[in-house]
């Protein structure tokens, strides 16, 4: 058992050191380990109507409103990101559906020509009207969260009054609005929901979703994470295969964080996985995400922008760079300055997170304040 991690915060309020000339000339977001950033998670709020046990304490303190980015500031950042070759932007939080200007943000991001614009939500505030509006404004896909298929557990884990039926409703709405293929995230924790793994596979088939099962990461606000609470992806696969055969599928995206599997129910005498008309693959897959036990840092193409305008080169960074200060200078060269700042920040991206090593320290920010 690894003892509780020490919480450390590094450099939080300054500018990154200058990247070398060739990185600046590349006009792309490249880091010192040969990776290119194409995928940015933008947190539009640190607020949330849930208090998931692996994320946020009930008495979690939000950032003051004046510290949060304005809509224009988000759009300015996104415009520069697109000009630097970013092709994927995921809107997240906190709970992004609480962001008051969400429709405008989606519309203005889409107008910048972001090829892959998606959003992650706990689903509690998703309605058909809203989903259809988001689709018409340019959102491409929705990812939802559902950590258990049992109501009492869903409520206990999220410390909210949500229910399995509510999330199933949100899945259907997303599919109906054309915001698919729908992904559903679950954080799998030892002794909490690991006994439901084969049921998650059945659920994926039944609802035609990609169920993404994530190892518990040390990003919870109460710092109760410990290695013995992590249920590894290897164990998840083994547990699911007690009922179904999983067949590995290559992903179209080499920087994908998940190991994807087709679910072979025929082995167990169950009907084969249905294929939707026109679908290129059977609907319903399992994605295993193993940041703790099988880190994918070498293929990472991601950067994160927090709701208070900090650039985080890695989920587990201790250094974060204050982009908001650049935006608020009101300089006539602000877009060029933002581009240079993002290039310099990316160059500082660490090689790997090192969870599990003696040197690892949990960052001060929680997942909700970073943008998952
Ligand atoms: N509120 C939205 C939601 O829950 O879907 C979006 C933000 S949430 C921070 C994004 C994702 O991060 C969720 O799917 C959640 O399960 C995941 N997450 C949060 N804390 C985590 C942790 N400690 N380990 C692994 N995943 C975590
Ligand atoms: Fe809120 Fe999402 Fe964190 Fe749960 S995981 S507390 S829904 S931000």
Short mmCIF file of C-alpha atoms and ligand atoms in Angstrom, two decimals:
data_model
loop_
_atom_site.label_atom_id
_atom_site.label_comp_id
_atom_site.label_asym_id
_atom_site.label_seq_id
_atom_site.Cartn_x
_atom_site.Cartn_y
_atom_site.Cartn_z
CA UNK A 1 0.00 0.00 0.00
CA UNK A 2 1.34 3.39 -0.99
CA UNK A 3 0.89 6.07 1.64
CA UNK A 4 -1.28 9.10 0.94
CA UNK A 5 0.36 11.47 -1.50
CA UNK A 6 1.70 14.81 -0.40
CA UNK A 7 -0.07 17.69 -2.10
CA UNK A 8 2.30 20.07 -3.79
CA UNK A 9 1.81 23.05 -6.00
CA UNK A 10 4.66 24.30 -8.17
CA UNK A 11 4.83 27.45 -10.17
CA UNK A 12 1.27 28.78 -10.55
CA UNK A 13 1.40 32.37 -11.59
CA UNK A 14 4.16 33.01 -14.04
CA UNK A 15 5.15 32.58 -17.64
CA UNK A 16 6.92 29.50 -18.98
CA UNK A 17 10.56 29.72 -20.03
CA UNK A 18 11.08 30.46 -23.72
CA UNK A 19 10.93 27.47 -26.06
CA UNK A 20 13.83 27.08 -28.52
CA UNK A 21 13.62 28.83 -31.88
CA UNK A 22 12.79 25.71 -33.89
CA UNK A 23 9.74 25.09 -31.67
CA UNK A 24 8.57 28.66 -32.18
CA UNK A 25 9.12 28.44 -35.94
CA UNK A 26 7.17 25.18 -36.17
CA UNK A 27 4.00 27.19 -35.57
CA UNK A 28 2.59 24.07 -33.94
CA UNK A 29 2.35 23.00 -30.30
CA UNK A 30 5.32 20.66 -29.94
CA UNK A 31 7.04 19.59 -26.75
CA UNK A 32 10.62 18.74 -25.89
CA UNK A 33 9.88 14.99 -26.05
CA UNK A 34 8.73 14.97 -29.68
CA UNK A 35 4.98 15.05 -29.09
CA UNK A 36 2.53 17.33 -30.89
CA UNK A 37 -0.56 18.71 -29.19
CA UNK A 38 -3.75 18.26 -31.19
CA UNK A 39 -6.28 17.79 -28.41
CA UNK A 40 -7.18 20.42 -25.80
CA UNK A 41 -9.54 20.10 -22.85
CA UNK A 42 -11.11 23.42 -21.99
CA UNK A 43 -12.68 23.71 -18.56
CA UNK A 44 -15.52 26.24 -18.67
CA UNK A 45 -16.33 26.10 -14.95
CA UNK A 46 -15.05 24.58 -11.73
CA UNK A 47 -18.62 24.49 -10.38
CA UNK A 48 -20.57 21.23 -10.15
CA UNK A 49 -23.96 20.01 -8.94
CA UNK A 50 -22.43 16.62 -7.97
CA UNK A 51 -19.78 15.81 -5.40
CA UNK A 52 -18.30 12.57 -6.75
CA UNK A 53 -16.24 10.79 -4.10
CA UNK A 54 -13.22 10.47 -6.44
CA UNK A 55 -13.34 14.15 -7.44
CA UNK A 56 -14.83 16.77 -5.12
CA UNK A 57 -15.41 17.05 -1.38
CA UNK A 58 -18.85 18.26 -0.20
CA UNK A 59 -17.27 21.43 1.21
CA UNK A 60 -15.03 22.06 -1.81
CA UNK A 61 -14.30 25.80 -2.30
CA UNK A 62 -14.82 27.22 -5.77
CA UNK A 63 -12.61 29.81 -7.40
CA UNK A 64 -13.86 33.43 -7.12
CA UNK A 65 -15.95 34.46 -10.15
CA UNK A 66 -13.64 37.31 -11.16
CA UNK A 67 -10.84 34.77 -11.60
CA UNK A 68 -12.77 32.86 -14.26
CA UNK A 69 -12.26 33.43 -17.97
CA UNK A 70 -14.85 35.41 -19.92
CA UNK A 71 -16.51 34.07 -23.05
CA UNK A 72 -14.38 36.37 -25.24
CA UNK A 73 -11.24 35.11 -23.52
CA UNK A 74 -12.20 31.48 -24.21
CA UNK A 75 -12.87 32.31 -27.85
CA UNK A 76 -9.54 34.14 -28.20
CA UNK A 77 -7.71 31.09 -26.81
CA UNK A 78 -9.61 28.67 -29.06
CA UNK A 79 -8.89 30.78 -32.16
CA UNK A 80 -5.16 30.61 -31.45
CA UNK A 81 -5.34 26.87 -30.67
CA UNK A 82 -6.94 26.19 -34.06
CA UNK A 83 -4.29 28.30 -35.80
CA UNK A 84 -1.65 26.16 -34.08
CA UNK A 85 -3.04 22.90 -35.45
CA UNK A 86 -5.37 21.78 -32.64
CA UNK A 87 -8.11 19.60 -34.14
CA UNK A 88 -9.99 18.44 -31.04
CA UNK A 89 -11.49 20.57 -28.31
CA UNK A 90 -13.40 18.98 -25.46
CA UNK A 91 -15.57 21.29 -23.34
CA UNK A 92 -15.48 20.12 -19.76
CA UNK A 93 -15.38 21.25 -16.14
CA UNK A 94 -16.59 21.00 -13.35
CA UNK A 95 -20.00 20.50 -14.87
CA UNK A 96 -20.00 22.37 -18.22
CA UNK A 97 -23.80 22.45 -18.49
CA UNK A 98 -23.75 24.90 -15.55
CA UNK A 99 -21.78 27.42 -17.62
CA UNK A 100 -24.27 30.24 -18.31
CA UNK A 101 -23.01 31.05 -21.83
CA UNK A 102 -22.62 27.47 -23.03
CA UNK A 103 -24.68 27.89 -26.23
CA UNK A 104 -22.68 30.94 -27.29
CA UNK A 105 -19.42 29.20 -26.46
CA UNK A 106 -20.31 26.14 -28.58
CA UNK A 107 -21.43 28.35 -31.47
CA UNK A 108 -18.31 30.50 -31.39
CA UNK A 109 -15.93 27.54 -31.02
CA UNK A 110 -17.66 25.75 -33.91
CA UNK A 111 -17.44 28.89 -36.06
CA UNK A 112 -13.66 28.76 -35.66
CA UNK A 113 -13.71 25.49 -37.57
CA UNK A 114 -12.71 23.10 -34.75
CA UNK A 115 -13.07 19.75 -36.56
CA UNK A 116 -13.90 17.71 -33.45
CA UNK A 117 -15.84 19.61 -30.80
CA UNK A 118 -17.18 17.50 -27.94
CA UNK A 119 -18.34 17.87 -24.35
CA UNK A 120 -18.20 15.76 -21.17
CA UNK A 121 -21.12 16.05 -18.75
CA UNK A 122 -22.64 14.19 -15.83
CA UNK A 123 -25.87 14.30 -17.86
CA UNK A 124 -28.12 15.60 -15.09
CA UNK A 125 -29.07 18.80 -16.93
CA UNK A 126 -29.22 17.41 -20.47
CA UNK A 127 -32.60 17.75 -22.21
CA UNK A 128 -33.57 16.93 -25.80
CA UNK A 129 -34.10 20.63 -26.60
CA UNK A 130 -30.66 21.56 -25.31
CA UNK A 131 -28.94 18.63 -27.04
CA UNK A 132 -30.57 19.46 -30.37
CA UNK A 133 -29.56 23.08 -29.97
CA UNK A 134 -25.93 22.11 -29.18
CA UNK A 135 -25.91 19.86 -32.25
CA UNK A 136 -27.28 22.64 -34.46
CA UNK A 137 -24.63 25.02 -33.09
CA UNK A 138 -21.81 22.64 -34.03
CA UNK A 139 -21.19 20.26 -31.12
CA UNK A 140 -20.24 16.82 -32.48
CA UNK A 141 -20.33 14.38 -29.54
CA UNK A 142 -21.31 13.99 -25.90
CA UNK A 143 -19.56 11.90 -23.27
CA UNK A 144 -21.54 11.10 -20.13
CA UNK A 145 -20.59 9.68 -16.73
CA UNK A 146 -22.19 6.69 -15.00
CA UNK A 147 -20.17 4.90 -12.31
CA UNK A 148 -22.68 2.23 -11.35
CA UNK A 149 -25.81 0.57 -12.70
CA UNK A 150 -27.37 0.51 -9.23
CA UNK A 151 -29.29 3.55 -8.10
CA UNK A 152 -28.17 3.54 -4.49
CA UNK A 153 -24.52 3.37 -5.58
CA UNK A 154 -24.87 6.08 -8.23
CA UNK A 155 -26.33 8.37 -5.60
CA UNK A 156 -23.68 7.46 -3.02
CA UNK A 157 -20.75 7.87 -5.44
CA UNK A 158 -21.99 11.15 -6.93
CA UNK A 159 -23.50 12.40 -3.65
CA UNK A 160 -26.44 13.63 -5.72
CA UNK A 161 -30.01 12.60 -6.43
CA UNK A 162 -29.27 11.41 -9.96
CA UNK A 163 -30.31 7.92 -11.04
CA UNK A 164 -29.38 5.29 -13.61
CA UNK A 165 -32.63 6.04 -15.48
CA UNK A 166 -31.70 9.71 -15.70
CA UNK A 167 -28.35 8.91 -17.31
CA UNK A 168 -29.96 6.36 -19.66
CA UNK A 169 -32.36 9.17 -20.62
CA UNK A 170 -29.37 11.43 -21.37
CA UNK A 171 -27.74 8.68 -23.48
CA UNK A 172 -30.92 8.32 -25.57
CA UNK A 173 -31.21 12.08 -25.95
CA UNK A 174 -27.59 12.34 -27.12
CA UNK A 175 -28.13 9.53 -29.63
CA UNK A 176 -31.40 11.04 -30.85
CA UNK A 177 -29.81 14.48 -31.25
CA UNK A 178 -27.00 13.00 -33.35
CA UNK A 179 -24.32 13.58 -30.70
CA UNK A 180 -22.94 10.04 -30.99
CA UNK A 181 -21.22 7.69 -30.89
CA UNK A 182 -21.92 8.26 -27.20
CA UNK A 183 -19.18 7.45 -24.73
CA UNK A 184 -19.93 6.82 -21.07
CA UNK A 185 -17.20 7.12 -18.43
CA UNK A 186 -17.00 5.17 -15.19
CA UNK A 187 -14.23 5.44 -12.61
CA UNK A 188 -13.67 1.91 -11.32
CA UNK A 189 -12.60 1.74 -7.67
CA UNK A 190 -11.67 -1.37 -5.74
CA UNK A 191 -14.40 -2.39 -3.33
CA UNK A 192 -16.78 0.28 -4.64
CA UNK A 193 -18.01 -0.80 -8.11
CA UNK A 194 -15.55 -3.41 -9.41
CA UNK A 195 -18.18 -6.14 -8.99
CA UNK A 196 -20.24 -4.53 -11.81
CA UNK A 197 -17.71 -4.90 -14.61
CA UNK A 198 -19.47 -7.66 -16.60
CA UNK A 199 -22.73 -5.69 -16.20
CA UNK A 200 -21.03 -2.63 -17.73
CA UNK A 201 -20.28 -4.76 -20.83
CA UNK A 202 -23.93 -5.84 -21.08
CA UNK A 203 -25.01 -2.24 -20.66
CA UNK A 204 -22.66 -1.12 -23.47
CA UNK A 205 -24.24 -3.64 -25.84
CA UNK A 206 -27.80 -2.92 -24.78
CA UNK A 207 -27.44 0.84 -25.20
CA UNK A 208 -24.99 0.95 -28.11
CA UNK A 209 -22.38 2.98 -26.27
CA UNK A 210 -18.63 2.89 -25.70
CA UNK A 211 -18.26 2.26 -21.95
CA UNK A 212 -14.92 3.74 -20.90
CA UNK A 213 -13.69 2.26 -17.66
CA UNK A 214 -11.11 4.50 -16.02
CA UNK A 215 -8.57 3.70 -13.33
CA UNK A 216 -8.95 5.86 -10.23
CA UNK A 217 -6.37 8.67 -10.43
CA UNK A 218 -4.87 10.76 -7.60
CA UNK A 219 -6.90 13.89 -8.38
CA UNK A 220 -9.54 13.81 -5.64
CA UNK A 221 -9.98 16.85 -3.42
CA UNK A 222 -9.81 14.92 -0.15
CA UNK A 223 -6.56 13.18 -1.17
CA UNK A 224 -7.86 9.80 -0.14
CA UNK A 225 -6.44 8.18 -3.27
CA UNK A 226 -4.13 5.28 -2.63
CA UNK A 227 -2.82 2.54 -4.87
CA UNK A 228 -4.88 -0.08 -3.08
CA UNK A 229 -8.09 1.68 -4.24
CA UNK A 230 -7.00 1.40 -7.89
CA UNK A 231 -8.63 -1.46 -9.79
CA UNK A 232 -6.26 -1.98 -12.71
CA UNK A 233 -7.33 -2.22 -16.35
CA UNK A 234 -5.81 -5.70 -16.47
CA UNK A 235 -8.06 -6.76 -13.60
CA UNK A 236 -11.04 -5.07 -15.28
CA UNK A 237 -10.47 -7.08 -18.45
CA UNK A 238 -10.13 -10.30 -16.49
CA UNK A 239 -13.33 -9.59 -14.56
CA UNK A 240 -15.34 -8.82 -17.73
CA UNK A 241 -13.98 -11.96 -19.39
CA UNK A 242 -15.57 -14.04 -16.67
CA UNK A 243 -18.76 -13.44 -18.68
CA UNK A 244 -17.79 -12.20 -22.18
CA UNK A 245 -14.89 -12.45 -24.58
CA UNK A 246 -13.22 -9.13 -25.33
CA UNK A 247 -11.55 -8.67 -28.71
CA UNK A 248 -9.02 -5.84 -29.01
CA UNK A 249 -9.74 -3.30 -31.73
CA UNK A 250 -7.16 -0.95 -33.16
CA UNK A 251 -8.15 2.66 -32.72
CA UNK A 252 -8.22 5.05 -35.67
CA UNK A 253 -6.59 7.63 -33.38
CA UNK A 254 -3.00 6.70 -32.36
CA UNK A 255 -3.13 9.12 -29.41
CA UNK A 256 -6.33 7.53 -28.06
CA UNK A 257 -6.13 7.03 -24.32
CA UNK A 258 -8.28 3.93 -24.25
CA UNK A 259 -7.67 0.31 -25.19
CA UNK A 260 -10.83 -0.57 -27.05
CA UNK A 261 -12.53 -3.94 -27.19
CA UNK A 262 -15.38 -5.49 -29.10
CA UNK A 263 -17.64 -7.52 -26.84
CA UNK A 264 -18.10 -11.12 -28.07
CA UNK A 265 -21.29 -12.31 -26.46
CA UNK A 266 -21.71 -15.28 -28.83
CA UNK A 267 -19.10 -17.19 -26.79
CA UNK A 268 -21.51 -17.33 -23.89
CA UNK A 269 -24.54 -18.42 -25.89
CA UNK A 270 -25.95 -14.90 -25.89
CA UNK A 271 -27.17 -13.18 -29.07
CA UNK A 272 -24.41 -11.43 -31.06
CA UNK A 273 -23.84 -7.74 -30.55
CA UNK A 274 -26.27 -5.87 -32.81
CA UNK A 275 -25.02 -3.62 -35.60
CA UNK A 276 -26.89 -0.40 -36.25
CA UNK A 277 -27.90 0.16 -39.89
CA UNK A 278 -24.91 1.75 -41.66
CA UNK A 279 -22.55 1.28 -38.69
CA UNK A 280 -19.04 0.12 -39.59
CA UNK A 281 -18.62 -1.82 -36.36
CA UNK A 282 -20.83 -3.50 -33.83
CA UNK A 283 -22.31 -0.97 -31.46
CA UNK A 284 -21.31 -1.24 -27.86
CA UNK A 285 -17.64 -1.43 -26.92
CA UNK A 286 -15.49 -1.42 -23.83
CA UNK A 287 -12.63 1.08 -23.54
CA UNK A 288 -10.12 0.50 -20.75
CA UNK A 289 -8.21 3.59 -19.63
CA UNK A 290 -5.14 2.80 -17.56
CA UNK A 291 -3.32 6.04 -16.71
CA UNK A 292 -2.03 4.55 -13.45
CA UNK A 293 -0.88 1.03 -14.35
CA UNK A 294 -0.16 1.41 -18.10
CA UNK A 295 0.54 5.12 -18.67
CA UNK A 296 0.13 6.36 -22.23
CA UNK A 297 2.27 9.49 -21.72
CA UNK A 298 4.45 8.69 -24.78
CA UNK A 299 1.45 9.14 -27.08
CA UNK A 300 -0.10 12.05 -25.21
CA UNK A 301 -1.32 14.83 -27.50
CA UNK A 302 -3.18 16.78 -24.85
CA UNK A 303 -3.08 20.13 -23.08
CA UNK A 304 -5.54 21.56 -20.57
CA UNK A 305 -6.86 25.07 -20.00
CA UNK A 306 -8.47 25.64 -16.61
CA UNK A 307 -11.47 27.86 -15.94
CA UNK A 308 -9.17 30.50 -14.42
CA UNK A 309 -7.00 30.54 -17.52
CA UNK A 310 -4.03 28.42 -16.47
CA UNK A 311 -2.32 26.19 -19.01
CA UNK A 312 -1.62 22.72 -17.62
CA UNK A 313 0.70 20.73 -19.84
CA UNK A 314 -0.14 17.50 -17.95
CA UNK A 315 -3.00 16.39 -15.68
CA UNK A 316 -0.37 15.90 -12.99
CA UNK A 317 1.67 19.07 -13.61
CA UNK A 318 2.82 21.06 -10.63
CA UNK A 319 3.74 23.97 -12.83
CA UNK A 320 0.91 25.75 -14.57
CA UNK A 321 1.20 28.86 -16.68
CA UNK A 322 -0.94 31.95 -16.32
CA UNK A 323 -2.43 32.58 -19.76
CA UNK A 324 -5.16 34.81 -18.31
CA UNK A 325 -2.56 37.44 -17.42
CA UNK A 326 -1.50 37.57 -21.10
CA UNK A 327 -5.11 37.87 -22.26
CA UNK A 328 -5.78 40.73 -19.86
CA UNK A 329 -2.83 42.88 -20.94
CA UNK A 330 -5.06 44.30 -23.70
CA UNK A 331 -1.97 44.54 -25.87
CA UNK A 332 -2.59 45.04 -29.61
CA UNK A 333 -0.45 41.93 -30.20
CA UNK A 334 -2.43 39.80 -27.77
CA UNK A 335 -3.17 36.93 -30.17
CA UNK A 336 0.48 36.65 -31.15
CA UNK A 337 1.44 36.76 -27.46
CA UNK A 338 -1.09 34.04 -26.62
CA UNK A 339 0.30 31.85 -29.42
CA UNK A 340 3.84 32.29 -28.18
CA UNK A 341 2.74 31.60 -24.60
CA UNK A 342 1.02 28.37 -25.65
CA UNK A 343 4.10 27.27 -27.63
CA UNK A 344 6.37 27.98 -24.64
CA UNK A 345 3.96 26.24 -22.23
CA UNK A 346 3.78 23.15 -24.42
CA UNK A 347 7.56 22.90 -24.56
CA UNK A 348 7.54 22.41 -20.74
CA UNK A 349 5.28 19.33 -20.92
CA UNK A 350 6.76 16.69 -18.66
CA UNK A 351 7.76 13.30 -20.11
CA UNK A 352 5.46 11.31 -17.85
CA UNK A 353 3.46 11.57 -14.66
CA UNK A 354 5.27 8.96 -12.60
CA UNK A 355 2.26 7.87 -10.52
CA UNK A 356 3.39 5.01 -8.32
CA UNK A 357 7.00 6.20 -8.12
CA UNK A 358 8.42 7.44 -4.81
CA UNK A 359 8.87 10.92 -6.29
CA UNK A 360 5.20 11.28 -7.27
CA UNK A 361 3.27 14.04 -5.52
CA UNK A 362 -0.41 14.67 -6.06
CA UNK A 363 -1.06 18.08 -7.65
CA UNK A 364 -3.01 20.62 -5.60
CA UNK A 365 -5.79 20.90 -8.18
CA UNK A 366 -8.56 18.35 -8.29
CA UNK A 367 -9.93 16.88 -11.50
CA UNK A 368 -12.91 19.24 -11.25
CA UNK A 369 -10.63 22.29 -11.16
CA UNK A 370 -8.43 21.03 -13.99
CA UNK A 371 -10.97 19.80 -16.51
CA UNK A 372 -11.22 16.06 -17.08
N1 LIG B 1 -18.69 16.85 -14.67
C1 LIG B 1 -18.48 16.15 -15.89
C2 LIG B 1 -18.53 14.65 -15.71
O1 LIG B 1 -18.41 14.21 -14.58
O2 LIG B 1 -18.69 13.96 -16.69
C3 LIG B 1 -17.21 16.55 -16.59
C4 LIG B 1 -16.00 16.83 -15.74
S1 LIG B 1 -15.35 15.41 -14.91
C5 LIG B 1 -13.98 16.10 -14.03
C6 LIG B 1 -14.64 14.52 -16.27
C7 LIG B 1 -14.32 13.07 -16.02
O3 LIG B 1 -13.28 12.99 -15.06
C8 LIG B 1 -15.48 12.26 -15.48
O4 LIG B 1 -15.83 11.24 -16.37
C9 LIG B 1 -14.95 11.68 -14.20
O5 LIG B 1 -15.37 10.39 -14.03
C10 LIG B 1 -13.44 11.79 -14.37
N2 LIG B 1 -12.74 11.85 -13.09
C11 LIG B 1 -12.91 12.75 -12.10
N3 LIG B 1 -12.08 12.48 -11.06
C12 LIG B 1 -11.36 11.38 -11.41
C13 LIG B 1 -10.36 10.61 -10.76
N4 LIG B 1 -9.91 10.91 -9.53
N5 LIG B 1 -9.86 9.53 -11.41
C14 LIG B 1 -10.29 9.20 -12.66
N6 LIG B 1 -11.24 9.91 -13.33
C15 LIG B 1 -11.78 10.97 -12.71
FE1 LIG B 2 -18.73 16.98 -10.81
FE2 LIG B 2 -17.76 15.59 -12.86
FE3 LIG B 2 -16.29 15.95 -10.60
FE4 LIG B 2 -18.42 14.38 -10.51
S1 LIG B 2 -16.56 14.04 -11.76
S2 LIG B 2 -17.90 15.99 -9.00
S3 LIG B 2 -19.79 15.34 -11.91
S4 LIG B 2 -16.90 17.51 -12.03
#
